Structure formats: C-alpha cells, structure tokens
Amino acid sequence: MPDDRRATQTQAQTQWLDRVRATWAERAPWWDAMSETNAVSPDRTDDLRRTASALRLGDGATLLDAGCGTGQFALGFAAMGCRVVGVDLAPEMIERARGHAAARGLDVEFRVGDLGRLPDPDGTFAAVHARLALQFVPDLAGTLAELRRVLAPGGRLYAAVPGALSPIYDNAWRRLLNPDRGAINYAVPWELERVLEELGWTVVDGWGHYGAALSGEGNRFSAESVAGLDKRLQQAAATSWAVVAE
C-alpha cells in the first residue's frame, strides 16, 4: 500500500506511543497474571460468546484483535474457530501472548505494531476487536479510520472504552487540565460513538460492563442500579462500554 494512504505520524504522536509502549512493557507481568485469572471465569466465556455473536463471527472468520495485550481474548476467539491476528504496541505483551498460544496449541499470529499504521491490505479482516485499547491511541479518529480500512465490506467493529466514572479512569476530568494527558486520551463511550459516526460508521449495538476493573477495584454502580437511566448515564457509570459498529 502506498505510504500516502497512511496518516502522517507527528513527533508528538511518536512520543505518545513511546510512553504507551514503556508503560505497558512495565505492566506486562501484572497484566498477564490478572488476565490469565480472568480468562477462566464463567463471565469471560459469556462475554466471548456475546461478542462473537455481535461481530457475526463464523467458523474460520478472520479477526483482528487490536491492542491484544497478552492474548487472552485472541486465544479465546481462536479456540472458537476464528483465524486471529493480534497486534499490540508492547513487545513484552506480544512475547507473553506467543508463549500462551504455544502452550495451548493455538495458531494465532501475534505481532508488534501501531494500530494507526497497519501493514495489512484493505479489507483483510471480517471483524475487528478493540477492547480497552483505543483510550491509549494519540489519534482516535485516525486509528478508527485505519481499522475501517482493514475491515472487509460488511464487517463489524467491537470497540470498548471505560466510562467517565469507571474505576479504570476515575480521574477523566484531568484531561481538561492537561491537554498532553501523558499516554491516555480518556475517550468516553459517547465520544467514541460520535467519532465513529463522523467517519461514516453506523453504531448497531452497545452494552455496559459493570464488574470490577482488572486491578480488582470495584465499580460503585451495577447494571441493575443504572437500568432505566439515560443511555449516557449508563455509559458514564460503566466499567467499560462496548460499541459495535459497521
């Protein structure tokens, strides 16, 4: 693909990505341990099934796991019969993901990469899964445009970001004081939906997760306590909110 089809990466974006890479290199052991524990929970099985259904994944479907971390979701989809490519910015994450794939005898292509500059041809994947990854990109619109480029016509995107009051964020207000924001953009669900729609996507589904964050920190809200409230209030209260678009 010609280089002019890719967004130009500014120095500020490069520095941002360097900070993200360094952060997750340091966190990789902790993240892996927590993710492995969660991977065997009944909730994870139900979550995978619901996500696969929303993405309309059939046996042999090609799936990009964008921001795959140490690979637990990618491996879950592979075990369901999908052909999965997992991409993460941190080599330390990918190394652990490859180790898990080898240990479980699952054929998943894990590679280090920037979600805003993918090497794949247009229309490569039947679906894209981007769970709790898009809040770390320096250019949300540019990254979503790149994910759309590699998605086949009629394919679907699953994208999840924390709610504004999520224990994952808990300090999203800081973005109003610090435009640099370190290595996180604090994107919230309604902003994600707005950017998707501005880029020509259609949001077709969405739901909230209200359990504890991976760190173990609980959510003061539950699905029951916010049921019936305005959608944006439900989104704000969610530990993470999933958006499905096509």
PDB file of N, CA and C in Angstrom, residues 46-146:
ATOM      1  N   ASP A  46     -19.082 -16.140  28.735  1.00  0.00           N
ATOM      2  CA  ASP A  46     -20.301 -15.470  28.279  1.00  0.00           C
ATOM      3  C   ASP A  46     -19.968 -14.225  27.459  1.00  0.00           C
ATOM      4  N   ASP A  47     -18.949 -13.494  27.897  1.00  0.00           N
ATOM      5  CA  ASP A  47     -18.534 -12.273  27.202  1.00  0.00           C
ATOM      6  C   ASP A  47     -18.044 -12.598  25.796  1.00  0.00           C
ATOM      7  N   LEU A  48     -17.227 -13.625  25.677  1.00  0.00           N
ATOM      8  CA  LEU A  48     -16.722 -14.032  24.366  1.00  0.00           C
ATOM      9  C   LEU A  48     -17.866 -14.409  23.433  1.00  0.00           C
ATOM     10  N   ARG A  49     -18.812 -15.163  23.949  1.00  0.00           N
ATOM     11  CA  ARG A  49     -19.933 -15.600  23.117  1.00  0.00           C
ATOM     12  C   ARG A  49     -20.775 -14.411  22.657  1.00  0.00           C
ATOM     13  N   ARG A  50     -21.027 -13.482  23.573  1.00  0.00           N
ATOM     14  CA  ARG A  50     -21.828 -12.316  23.197  1.00  0.00           C
ATOM     15  C   ARG A  50     -21.094 -11.476  22.163  1.00  0.00           C
ATOM     16  N   THR A  51     -19.793 -11.301  22.359  1.00  0.00           N
ATOM     17  CA  THR A  51     -19.008 -10.510  21.414  1.00  0.00           C
ATOM     18  C   THR A  51     -18.955 -11.182  20.052  1.00  0.00           C
ATOM     19  N   ALA A  52     -18.726 -12.497  20.040  1.00  0.00           N
ATOM     20  CA  ALA A  52     -18.677 -13.234  18.774  1.00  0.00           C
ATOM     21  C   ALA A  52     -20.001 -13.136  18.032  1.00  0.00           C
ATOM     22  N   SER A  53     -21.101 -13.202  18.768  1.00  0.00           N
ATOM     23  CA  SER A  53     -22.418 -13.085  18.143  1.00  0.00           C
ATOM     24  C   SER A  53     -22.619 -11.693  17.558  1.00  0.00           C
ATOM     25  N   ALA A  54     -22.225 -10.657  18.313  1.00  0.00           N
ATOM     26  CA  ALA A  54     -22.387  -9.285  17.828  1.00  0.00           C
ATOM     27  C   ALA A  54     -21.540  -9.023  16.589  1.00  0.00           C
ATOM     28  N   LEU A  55     -20.362  -9.660  16.535  1.00  0.00           N
ATOM     29  CA  LEU A  55     -19.472  -9.495  15.382  1.00  0.00           C
ATOM     30  C   LEU A  55     -19.826 -10.431  14.232  1.00  0.00           C
ATOM     31  N   ARG A  56     -20.787 -11.302  14.460  1.00  0.00           N
ATOM     32  CA  ARG A  56     -21.237 -12.288  13.461  1.00  0.00           C
ATOM     33  C   ARG A  56     -20.075 -13.155  12.989  1.00  0.00           C
ATOM     34  N   LEU A  57     -19.325 -13.668  13.949  1.00  0.00           N
ATOM     35  CA  LEU A  57     -18.157 -14.481  13.637  1.00  0.00           C
ATOM     36  C   LEU A  57     -18.566 -15.918  13.354  1.00  0.00           C
ATOM     37  N   GLY A  58     -18.273 -16.373  12.147  1.00  0.00           N
ATOM     38  CA  GLY A  58     -18.473 -17.765  11.810  1.00  0.00           C
ATOM     39  C   GLY A  58     -17.165 -18.528  11.910  1.00  0.00           C
ATOM     40  N   ASP A  59     -17.236 -19.832  11.768  1.00  0.00           N
ATOM     41  CA  ASP A  59     -16.030 -20.651  11.826  1.00  0.00           C
ATOM     42  C   ASP A  59     -15.077 -20.235  10.703  1.00  0.00           C
ATOM     43  N   GLY A  60     -13.825 -19.973  11.055  1.00  0.00           N
ATOM     44  CA  GLY A  60     -12.827 -19.574  10.079  1.00  0.00           C
ATOM     45  C   GLY A  60     -12.803 -18.093   9.774  1.00  0.00           C
ATOM     46  N   ALA A  61     -13.632 -17.300  10.455  1.00  0.00           N
ATOM     47  CA  ALA A  61     -13.646 -15.854  10.217  1.00  0.00           C
ATOM     48  C   ALA A  61     -12.303 -15.237  10.585  1.00  0.00           C
ATOM     49  N   THR A  62     -11.867 -14.266   9.804  1.00  0.00           N
ATOM     50  CA  THR A  62     -10.608 -13.571  10.084  1.00  0.00           C
ATOM     51  C   THR A  62     -10.881 -12.403  11.026  1.00  0.00           C
ATOM     52  N   LEU A  63     -10.147 -12.362  12.129  1.00  0.00           N
ATOM     53  CA  LEU A  63     -10.378 -11.363  13.170  1.00  0.00           C
ATOM     54  C   LEU A  63      -9.082 -10.666  13.529  1.00  0.00           C
ATOM     55  N   LEU A  64      -9.119  -9.342  13.590  1.00  0.00           N
ATOM     56  CA  LEU A  64      -8.007  -8.564  14.120  1.00  0.00           C
ATOM     57  C   LEU A  64      -8.315  -8.226  15.568  1.00  0.00           C
ATOM     58  N   ASP A  65      -7.449  -8.658  16.491  1.00  0.00           N
ATOM     59  CA  ASP A  65      -7.557  -8.248  17.891  1.00  0.00           C
ATOM     60  C   ASP A  65      -6.609  -7.075  18.074  1.00  0.00           C
ATOM     61  N   ALA A  66      -7.179  -5.883  18.054  1.00  0.00           N
ATOM     62  CA  ALA A  66      -6.407  -4.638  18.044  1.00  0.00           C
ATOM     63  C   ALA A  66      -6.127  -4.191  19.473  1.00  0.00           C
ATOM     64  N   GLY A  67      -4.856  -4.224  19.856  1.00  0.00           N
ATOM     65  CA  GLY A  67      -4.495  -3.970  21.243  1.00  0.00           C
ATOM     66  C   GLY A  67      -4.719  -5.227  22.054  1.00  0.00           C
ATOM     67  N   CYS A  68      -4.094  -6.313  21.628  1.00  0.00           N
ATOM     68  CA  CYS A  68      -4.405  -7.655  22.146  1.00  0.00           C
ATOM     69  C   CYS A  68      -3.811  -7.941  23.511  1.00  0.00           C
ATOM     70  N   GLY A  69      -2.899  -7.091  23.998  1.00  0.00           N
ATOM     71  CA  GLY A  69      -2.277  -7.369  25.286  1.00  0.00           C
ATOM     72  C   GLY A  69      -1.532  -8.687  25.273  1.00  0.00           C
ATOM     73  N   THR A  70      -1.738  -9.484  26.315  1.00  0.00           N
ATOM     74  CA  THR A  70      -1.045 -10.777  26.400  1.00  0.00           C
ATOM     75  C   THR A  70      -1.860 -11.912  25.794  1.00  0.00           C
ATOM     76  N   GLY A  71      -2.912 -11.563  25.040  1.00  0.00           N
ATOM     77  CA  GLY A  71      -3.514 -12.510  24.119  1.00  0.00           C
ATOM     78  C   GLY A  71      -4.708 -13.308  24.577  1.00  0.00           C
ATOM     79  N   GLN A  72      -5.245 -13.035  25.761  1.00  0.00           N
ATOM     80  CA  GLN A  72      -6.295 -13.910  26.267  1.00  0.00           C
ATOM     81  C   GLN A  72      -7.561 -13.887  25.412  1.00  0.00           C
ATOM     82  N   PHE A  73      -7.988 -12.726  24.958  1.00  0.00           N
ATOM     83  CA  PHE A  73      -9.176 -12.685  24.100  1.00  0.00           C
ATOM     84  C   PHE A  73      -8.872 -13.262  22.724  1.00  0.00           C
ATOM     85  N   ALA A  74      -7.716 -12.953  22.172  1.00  0.00           N
ATOM     86  CA  ALA A  74      -7.342 -13.513  20.869  1.00  0.00           C
ATOM     87  C   ALA A  74      -7.371 -15.034  20.905  1.00  0.00           C
ATOM     88  N   LEU A  75      -6.843 -15.606  21.972  1.00  0.00           N
ATOM     89  CA  LEU A  75      -6.823 -17.060  22.104  1.00  0.00           C
ATOM     90  C   LEU A  75      -8.231 -17.611  22.290  1.00  0.00           C
ATOM     91  N   GLY A  76      -9.072 -16.868  23.000  1.00  0.00           N
ATOM     92  CA  GLY A  76     -10.457 -17.297  23.150  1.00  0.00           C
ATOM     93  C   GLY A  76     -11.179 -17.356  21.816  1.00  0.00           C
ATOM     94  N   PHE A  77     -10.975 -16.350  20.977  1.00  0.00           N
ATOM     95  CA  PHE A  77     -11.597 -16.357  19.652  1.00  0.00           C
ATOM     96  C   PHE A  77     -11.003 -17.457  18.772  1.00  0.00           C
ATOM     97  N   ALA A  78      -9.703 -17.687  18.886  1.00  0.00           N
ATOM     98  CA  ALA A  78      -9.074 -18.756  18.109  1.00  0.00           C
ATOM     99  C   ALA A  78      -9.643 -20.113  18.495  1.00  0.00           C
ATOM    100  N   ALA A  79      -9.887 -20.313  19.780  1.00  0.00           N
ATOM    101  CA  ALA A  79     -10.461 -21.577  20.242  1.00  0.00           C
ATOM    102  C   ALA A  79     -11.879 -21.775  19.718  1.00  0.00           C
ATOM    103  N   MET A  80     -12.541 -20.685  19.338  1.00  0.00           N
ATOM    104  CA  MET A  80     -13.884 -20.759  18.766  1.00  0.00           C
ATOM    105  C   MET A  80     -13.846 -21.011  17.258  1.00  0.00           C
ATOM    106  N   GLY A  81     -12.650 -21.066  16.677  1.00  0.00           N
ATOM    107  CA  GLY A  81     -12.521 -21.374  15.261  1.00  0.00           C
ATOM    108  C   GLY A  81     -12.159 -20.210  14.372  1.00  0.00           C
ATOM    109  N   CYS A  82     -11.899 -19.041  14.956  1.00  0.00           N
ATOM    110  CA  CYS A  82     -11.511 -17.877  14.150  1.00  0.00           C
ATOM    111  C   CYS A  82     -10.031 -17.924  13.792  1.00  0.00           C
ATOM    112  N   ARG A  83      -9.685 -17.276  12.690  1.00  0.00           N
ATOM    113  CA  ARG A  83      -8.283 -17.067  12.319  1.00  0.00           C
ATOM    114  C   ARG A  83      -7.916 -15.662  12.791  1.00  0.00           C
ATOM    115  N   VAL A  84      -7.055 -15.600  13.798  1.00  0.00           N
ATOM    116  CA  VAL A  84      -6.852 -14.362  14.541  1.00  0.00           C
ATOM    117  C   VAL A  84      -5.453 -13.798  14.334  1.00  0.00           C
ATOM    118  N   VAL A  85      -5.400 -12.483  14.141  1.00  0.00           N
ATOM    119  CA  VAL A  85      -4.155 -11.726  14.193  1.00  0.00           C
ATOM    120  C   VAL A  85      -4.264 -10.786  15.387  1.00  0.00           C
ATOM    121  N   GLY A  86      -3.306 -10.867  16.305  1.00  0.00           N
ATOM    122  CA  GLY A  86      -3.280  -9.990  17.467  1.00  0.00           C
ATOM    123  C   GLY A  86      -2.150  -8.986  17.346  1.00  0.00           C
ATOM    124  N   VAL A  87      -2.462  -7.712  17.539  1.00  0.00           N
ATOM    125  CA  VAL A  87      -1.468  -6.642  17.413  1.00  0.00           C
ATOM    126  C   VAL A  87      -1.414  -5.860  18.717  1.00  0.00           C
ATOM    127  N   ASP A  88      -0.209  -5.610  19.196  1.00  0.00           N
ATOM    128  CA  ASP A  88      -0.024  -4.779  20.382  1.00  0.00           C
ATOM    129  C   ASP A  88       1.253  -3.971  20.222  1.00  0.00           C
ATOM    130  N   LEU A  89       1.275  -2.807  20.846  1.00  0.00           N
ATOM    131  CA  LEU A  89       2.417  -1.903  20.722  1.00  0.00           C
ATOM    132  C   LEU A  89       3.627  -2.381  21.515  1.00  0.00           C
ATOM    133  N   ALA A  90       3.402  -3.127  22.589  1.00  0.00           N
ATOM    134  CA  ALA A  90       4.486  -3.504  23.502  1.00  0.00           C
ATOM    135  C   ALA A  90       5.034  -4.893  23.184  1.00  0.00           C
ATOM    136  N   PRO A  91       6.308  -5.002  22.835  1.00  0.00           N
ATOM    137  CA  PRO A  91       6.893  -6.320  22.565  1.00  0.00           C
ATOM    138  C   PRO A  91       6.764  -7.277  23.741  1.00  0.00           C
ATOM    139  N   GLU A  92       6.811  -6.742  24.960  1.00  0.00           N
ATOM    140  CA  GLU A  92       6.704  -7.602  26.139  1.00  0.00           C
ATOM    141  C   GLU A  92       5.338  -8.276  26.224  1.00  0.00           C
ATOM    142  N   MET A  93       4.309  -7.589  25.794  1.00  0.00           N
ATOM    143  CA  MET A  93       2.972  -8.176  25.742  1.00  0.00           C
ATOM    144  C   MET A  93       2.910  -9.282  24.686  1.00  0.00           C
ATOM    145  N   ILE A  94       3.443  -8.989  23.519  1.00  0.00           N
ATOM    146  CA  ILE A  94       3.394  -9.956  22.422  1.00  0.00           C
ATOM    147  C   ILE A  94       4.201 -11.211  22.751  1.00  0.00           C
ATOM    148  N   GLU A  95       5.330 -11.051  23.395  1.00  0.00           N
ATOM    149  CA  GLU A  95       6.133 -12.212  23.780  1.00  0.00           C
ATOM    150  C   GLU A  95       5.329 -13.156  24.673  1.00  0.00           C
ATOM    151  N   ARG A  96       4.609 -12.599  25.632  1.00  0.00           N
ATOM    152  CA  ARG A  96       3.798 -13.425  26.522  1.00  0.00           C
ATOM    153  C   ARG A  96       2.621 -14.052  25.772  1.00  0.00           C
ATOM    154  N   ALA A  97       2.009 -13.297  24.861  1.00  0.00           N
ATOM    155  CA  ALA A  97       0.901 -13.838  24.078  1.00  0.00           C
ATOM    156  C   ALA A  97       1.354 -15.026  23.236  1.00  0.00           C
ATOM    157  N   ARG A  98       2.507 -14.920  22.622  1.00  0.00           N
ATOM    158  CA  ARG A  98       3.022 -16.033  21.823  1.00  0.00           C
ATOM    159  C   ARG A  98       3.280 -17.257  22.689  1.00  0.00           C
ATOM    160  N   GLY A  99       3.773 -17.020  23.895  1.00  0.00           N
ATOM    161  CA  GLY A  99       4.002 -18.136  24.807  1.00  0.00           C
ATOM    162  C   GLY A  99       2.708 -18.844  25.172  1.00  0.00           C
ATOM    163  N   HIS A 100       1.646 -18.089  25.416  1.00  0.00           N
ATOM    164  CA  HIS A 100       0.351 -18.699  25.737  1.00  0.00           C
ATOM    165  C   HIS A 100      -0.190 -19.485  24.545  1.00  0.00           C
ATOM    166  N   ALA A 101      -0.037 -18.938  23.339  1.00  0.00           N
ATOM    167  CA  ALA A 101      -0.524 -19.637  22.148  1.00  0.00           C
ATOM    168  C   ALA A 101       0.198 -20.967  21.971  1.00  0.00           C
ATOM    169  N   ALA A 102       1.515 -20.955  22.143  1.00  0.00           N
ATOM    170  CA  ALA A 102       2.290 -22.190  22.011  1.00  0.00           C
ATOM    171  C   ALA A 102       1.881 -23.206  23.066  1.00  0.00           C
ATOM    172  N   ALA A 103       1.678 -22.747  24.292  1.00  0.00           N
ATOM    173  CA  ALA A 103       1.315 -23.655  25.383  1.00  0.00           C
ATOM    174  C   ALA A 103      -0.048 -24.300  25.148  1.00  0.00           C
ATOM    175  N   ARG A 104      -0.934 -23.597  24.472  1.00  0.00           N
ATOM    176  CA  ARG A 104      -2.293 -24.107  24.260  1.00  0.00           C
ATOM    177  C   ARG A 104      -2.482 -24.731  22.879  1.00  0.00           C
ATOM    178  N   GLY A 105      -1.431 -24.715  22.081  1.00  0.00           N
ATOM    179  CA  GLY A 105      -1.516 -25.317  20.763  1.00  0.00           C
ATOM    180  C   GLY A 105      -2.459 -24.592  19.824  1.00  0.00           C
ATOM    181  N   LEU A 106      -2.553 -23.271  19.971  1.00  0.00           N
ATOM    182  CA  LEU A 106      -3.438 -22.477  19.124  1.00  0.00           C
ATOM    183  C   LEU A 106      -2.617 -21.649  18.140  1.00  0.00           C
ATOM    184  N   ASP A 107      -3.081 -21.607  16.903  1.00  0.00           N
ATOM    185  CA  ASP A 107      -2.363 -20.908  15.838  1.00  0.00           C
ATOM    186  C   ASP A 107      -2.895 -19.482  15.718  1.00  0.00           C
ATOM    187  N   VAL A 108      -2.221 -18.558  16.385  1.00  0.00           N
ATOM    188  CA  VAL A 108      -2.574 -17.140  16.325  1.00  0.00           C
ATOM    189  C   VAL A 108      -1.332 -16.356  15.924  1.00  0.00           C
ATOM    190  N   GLU A 109      -1.491 -15.441  14.992  1.00  0.00           N
ATOM    191  CA  GLU A 109      -0.372 -14.583  14.604  1.00  0.00           C
ATOM    192  C   GLU A 109      -0.343 -13.364  15.523  1.00  0.00           C
ATOM    193  N   PHE A 110       0.637 -13.314  16.404  1.00  0.00           N
ATOM    194  CA  PHE A 110       0.813 -12.156  17.280  1.00  0.00           C
ATOM    195  C   PHE A 110       1.977 -11.326  16.764  1.00  0.00           C
ATOM    196  N   ARG A 111       1.763 -10.019  16.654  1.00  0.00           N
ATOM    197  CA  ARG A 111       2.835  -9.168  16.161  1.00  0.00           C
ATOM    198  C   ARG A 111       2.806  -7.805  16.838  1.00  0.00           C
ATOM    199  N   VAL A 112       3.979  -7.202  16.917  1.00  0.00           N
ATOM    200  CA  VAL A 112       4.124  -5.858  17.466  1.00  0.00           C
ATOM    201  C   VAL A 112       3.733  -4.855  16.385  1.00  0.00           C
ATOM    202  N   GLY A 113       2.913  -3.876  16.752  1.00  0.00           N
ATOM    203  CA  GLY A 113       2.519  -2.890  15.753  1.00  0.00           C
ATOM    204  C   GLY A 113       1.723  -1.744  16.334  1.00  0.00           C
ATOM    205  N   ASP A 114       1.576  -0.710  15.529  1.00  0.00           N
ATOM    206  CA  ASP A 114       0.831   0.502  15.853  1.00  0.00           C
ATOM    207  C   ASP A 114      -0.526   0.408  15.165  1.00  0.00           C
ATOM    208  N   LEU A 115      -1.607   0.507  15.919  1.00  0.00           N
ATOM    209  CA  LEU A 115      -2.942   0.367  15.348  1.00  0.00           C
ATOM    210  C   LEU A 115      -3.254   1.445  14.325  1.00  0.00           C
ATOM    211  N   GLY A 116      -2.553   2.547  14.371  1.00  0.00           N
ATOM    212  CA  GLY A 116      -2.789   3.616  13.408  1.00  0.00           C
ATOM    213  C   GLY A 116      -2.029   3.458  12.109  1.00  0.00           C
ATOM    214  N   ARG A 117      -1.175   2.428  12.028  1.00  0.00           N
ATOM    215  CA  ARG A 117      -0.346   2.221  10.830  1.00  0.00           C
ATOM    216  C   ARG A 117      -0.162   0.717  10.616  1.00  0.00           C
ATOM    217  N   LEU A 118      -1.216   0.074  10.168  1.00  0.00           N
ATOM    218  CA  LEU A 118      -1.196  -1.376   9.983  1.00  0.00           C
ATOM    219  C   LEU A 118      -0.670  -1.738   8.594  1.00  0.00           C
ATOM    220  N   PRO A 119       0.052  -2.853   8.464  1.00  0.00           N
ATOM    221  CA  PRO A 119       0.610  -3.239   7.171  1.00  0.00           C
ATOM    222  C   PRO A 119      -0.359  -4.030   6.299  1.00  0.00           C
ATOM    223  N   ASP A 120      -1.524  -4.360   6.818  1.00  0.00           N
ATOM    224  CA  ASP A 120      -2.442  -5.257   6.120  1.00  0.00           C
ATOM    225  C   ASP A 120      -3.137  -4.564   4.951  1.00  0.00           C
ATOM    226  N   PRO A 121      -3.414  -5.307   3.882  1.00  0.00           N
ATOM    227  CA  PRO A 121      -4.154  -4.735   2.749  1.00  0.00           C
ATOM    228  C   PRO A 121      -5.574  -4.351   3.147  1.00  0.00           C
ATOM    229  N   ASP A 122      -6.186  -3.509   2.340  1.00  0.00           N
ATOM    230  CA  ASP A 122      -7.579  -3.124   2.561  1.00  0.00           C
ATOM    231  C   ASP A 122      -8.462  -4.373   2.640  1.00  0.00           C
ATOM    232  N   GLY A 123      -9.440  -4.345   3.546  1.00  0.00           N
ATOM    233  CA  GLY A 123     -10.443  -5.405   3.608  1.00  0.00           C
ATOM    234  C   GLY A 123      -9.934  -6.756   4.052  1.00  0.00           C
ATOM    235  N   THR A 124      -8.875  -6.791   4.828  1.00  0.00           N
ATOM    236  CA  THR A 124      -8.276  -8.066   5.229  1.00  0.00           C
ATOM    237  C   THR A 124      -9.148  -8.852   6.202  1.00  0.00           C
ATOM    238  N   PHE A 125      -9.814  -8.172   7.126  1.00  0.00           N
ATOM    239  CA  PHE A 125     -10.453  -8.852   8.251  1.00  0.00           C
ATOM    240  C   PHE A 125     -11.978  -8.784   8.188  1.00  0.00           C
ATOM    241  N   ALA A 126     -12.611  -9.886   8.598  1.00  0.00           N
ATOM    242  CA  ALA A 126     -14.071  -9.925   8.677  1.00  0.00           C
ATOM    243  C   ALA A 126     -14.586  -9.151   9.875  1.00  0.00           C
ATOM    244  N   ALA A 127     -13.738  -9.003  10.900  1.00  0.00           N
ATOM    245  CA  ALA A 127     -14.147  -8.289  12.114  1.00  0.00           C
ATOM    246  C   ALA A 127     -12.911  -7.760  12.820  1.00  0.00           C
ATOM    247  N   VAL A 128     -13.124  -6.708  13.609  1.00  0.00           N
ATOM    248  CA  VAL A 128     -12.056  -6.117  14.419  1.00  0.00           C
ATOM    249  C   VAL A 128     -12.543  -6.031  15.861  1.00  0.00           C
ATOM    250  N   HIS A 129     -11.692  -6.448  16.776  1.00  0.00           N
ATOM    251  CA  HIS A 129     -11.985  -6.422  18.214  1.00  0.00           C
ATOM    252  C   HIS A 129     -10.963  -5.504  18.866  1.00  0.00           C
ATOM    253  N   ALA A 130     -11.432  -4.403  19.468  1.00  0.00           N
ATOM    254  CA  ALA A 130     -10.538  -3.422  20.096  1.00  0.00           C
ATOM    255  C   ALA A 130     -11.069  -3.125  21.496  1.00  0.00           C
ATOM    256  N   ARG A 131     -10.667  -3.929  22.439  1.00  0.00           N
ATOM    257  CA  ARG A 131     -11.193  -3.843  23.808  1.00  0.00           C
ATOM    258  C   ARG A 131     -10.202  -3.111  24.707  1.00  0.00           C
ATOM    259  N   LEU A 132     -10.643  -1.983  25.256  1.00  0.00           N
ATOM    260  CA  LEU A 132      -9.830  -1.202  26.190  1.00  0.00           C
ATOM    261  C   LEU A 132      -8.447  -0.899  25.611  1.00  0.00           C
ATOM    262  N   ALA A 133      -8.435  -0.536  24.344  1.00  0.00           N
ATOM    263  CA  ALA A 133      -7.188  -0.189  23.655  1.00  0.00           C
ATOM    264  C   ALA A 133      -7.217   1.225  23.098  1.00  0.00           C
ATOM    265  N   LEU A 134      -8.390   1.683  22.669  1.00  0.00           N
ATOM    266  CA  LEU A 134      -8.461   2.950  21.943  1.00  0.00           C
ATOM    267  C   LEU A 134      -8.229   4.165  22.830  1.00  0.00           C
ATOM    268  N   GLN A 135      -8.322   4.005  24.144  1.00  0.00           N
ATOM    269  CA  GLN A 135      -8.020   5.146  25.022  1.00  0.00           C
ATOM    270  C   GLN A 135      -6.527   5.437  25.093  1.00  0.00           C
ATOM    271  N   PHE A 136      -5.715   4.572  24.491  1.00  0.00           N
ATOM    272  CA  PHE A 136      -4.266   4.770  24.523  1.00  0.00           C
ATOM    273  C   PHE A 136      -3.696   5.292  23.210  1.00  0.00           C
ATOM    274  N   VAL A 137      -4.537   5.527  22.209  1.00  0.00           N
ATOM    275  CA  VAL A 137      -4.016   5.978  20.917  1.00  0.00           C
ATOM    276  C   VAL A 137      -3.941   7.502  20.888  1.00  0.00           C
ATOM    277  N   PRO A 138      -2.949   8.071  20.207  1.00  0.00           N
ATOM    278  CA  PRO A 138      -2.817   9.531  20.151  1.00  0.00           C
ATOM    279  C   PRO A 138      -3.800  10.196  19.206  1.00  0.00           C
ATOM    280  N   ASP A 139      -4.340   9.439  18.257  1.00  0.00           N
ATOM    281  CA  ASP A 139      -5.246   9.993  17.243  1.00  0.00           C
ATOM    282  C   ASP A 139      -6.411   9.026  17.089  1.00  0.00           C
ATOM    283  N   LEU A 140      -7.491   9.267  17.836  1.00  0.00           N
ATOM    284  CA  LEU A 140      -8.616   8.333  17.837  1.00  0.00           C
ATOM    285  C   LEU A 140      -9.251   8.220  16.460  1.00  0.00           C
ATOM    286  N   ALA A 141      -9.531   9.348  15.822  1.00  0.00           N
ATOM    287  CA  ALA A 141     -10.172   9.316  14.511  1.00  0.00           C
ATOM    288  C   ALA A 141      -9.283   8.627  13.477  1.00  0.00           C
ATOM    289  N   GLY A 142      -7.989   8.942  13.502  1.00  0.00           N
ATOM    290  CA  GLY A 142      -7.071   8.320  12.554  1.00  0.00           C
ATOM    291  C   GLY A 142      -6.973   6.820  12.751  1.00  0.00           C
ATOM    292  N   THR A 143      -6.970   6.385  14.001  1.00  0.00           N
ATOM    293  CA  THR A 143      -6.890   4.952  14.283  1.00  0.00           C
ATOM    294  C   THR A 143      -8.158   4.238  13.840  1.00  0.00           C
ATOM    295  N   LEU A 144      -9.320   4.830  14.115  1.00  0.00           N
ATOM    296  CA  LEU A 144     -10.574   4.214  13.681  1.00  0.00           C
ATOM    297  C   LEU A 144     -10.664   4.153  12.158  1.00  0.00           C
ATOM    298  N   ALA A 145     -10.148   5.169  11.476  1.00  0.00           N
ATOM    299  CA  ALA A 145     -10.132   5.136  10.013  1.00  0.00           C
ATOM    300  C   ALA A 145      -9.247   4.004   9.507  1.00  0.00           C
ATOM    301  N   GLU A 146      -8.128   3.778  10.180  1.00  0.00           N
ATOM    302  CA  GLU A 146      -7.236   2.686   9.780  1.00  0.00           C
ATOM    303  C   GLU A 146      -7.876   1.325  10.044  1.00  0.00           C
TER     304      GLU A 146
END
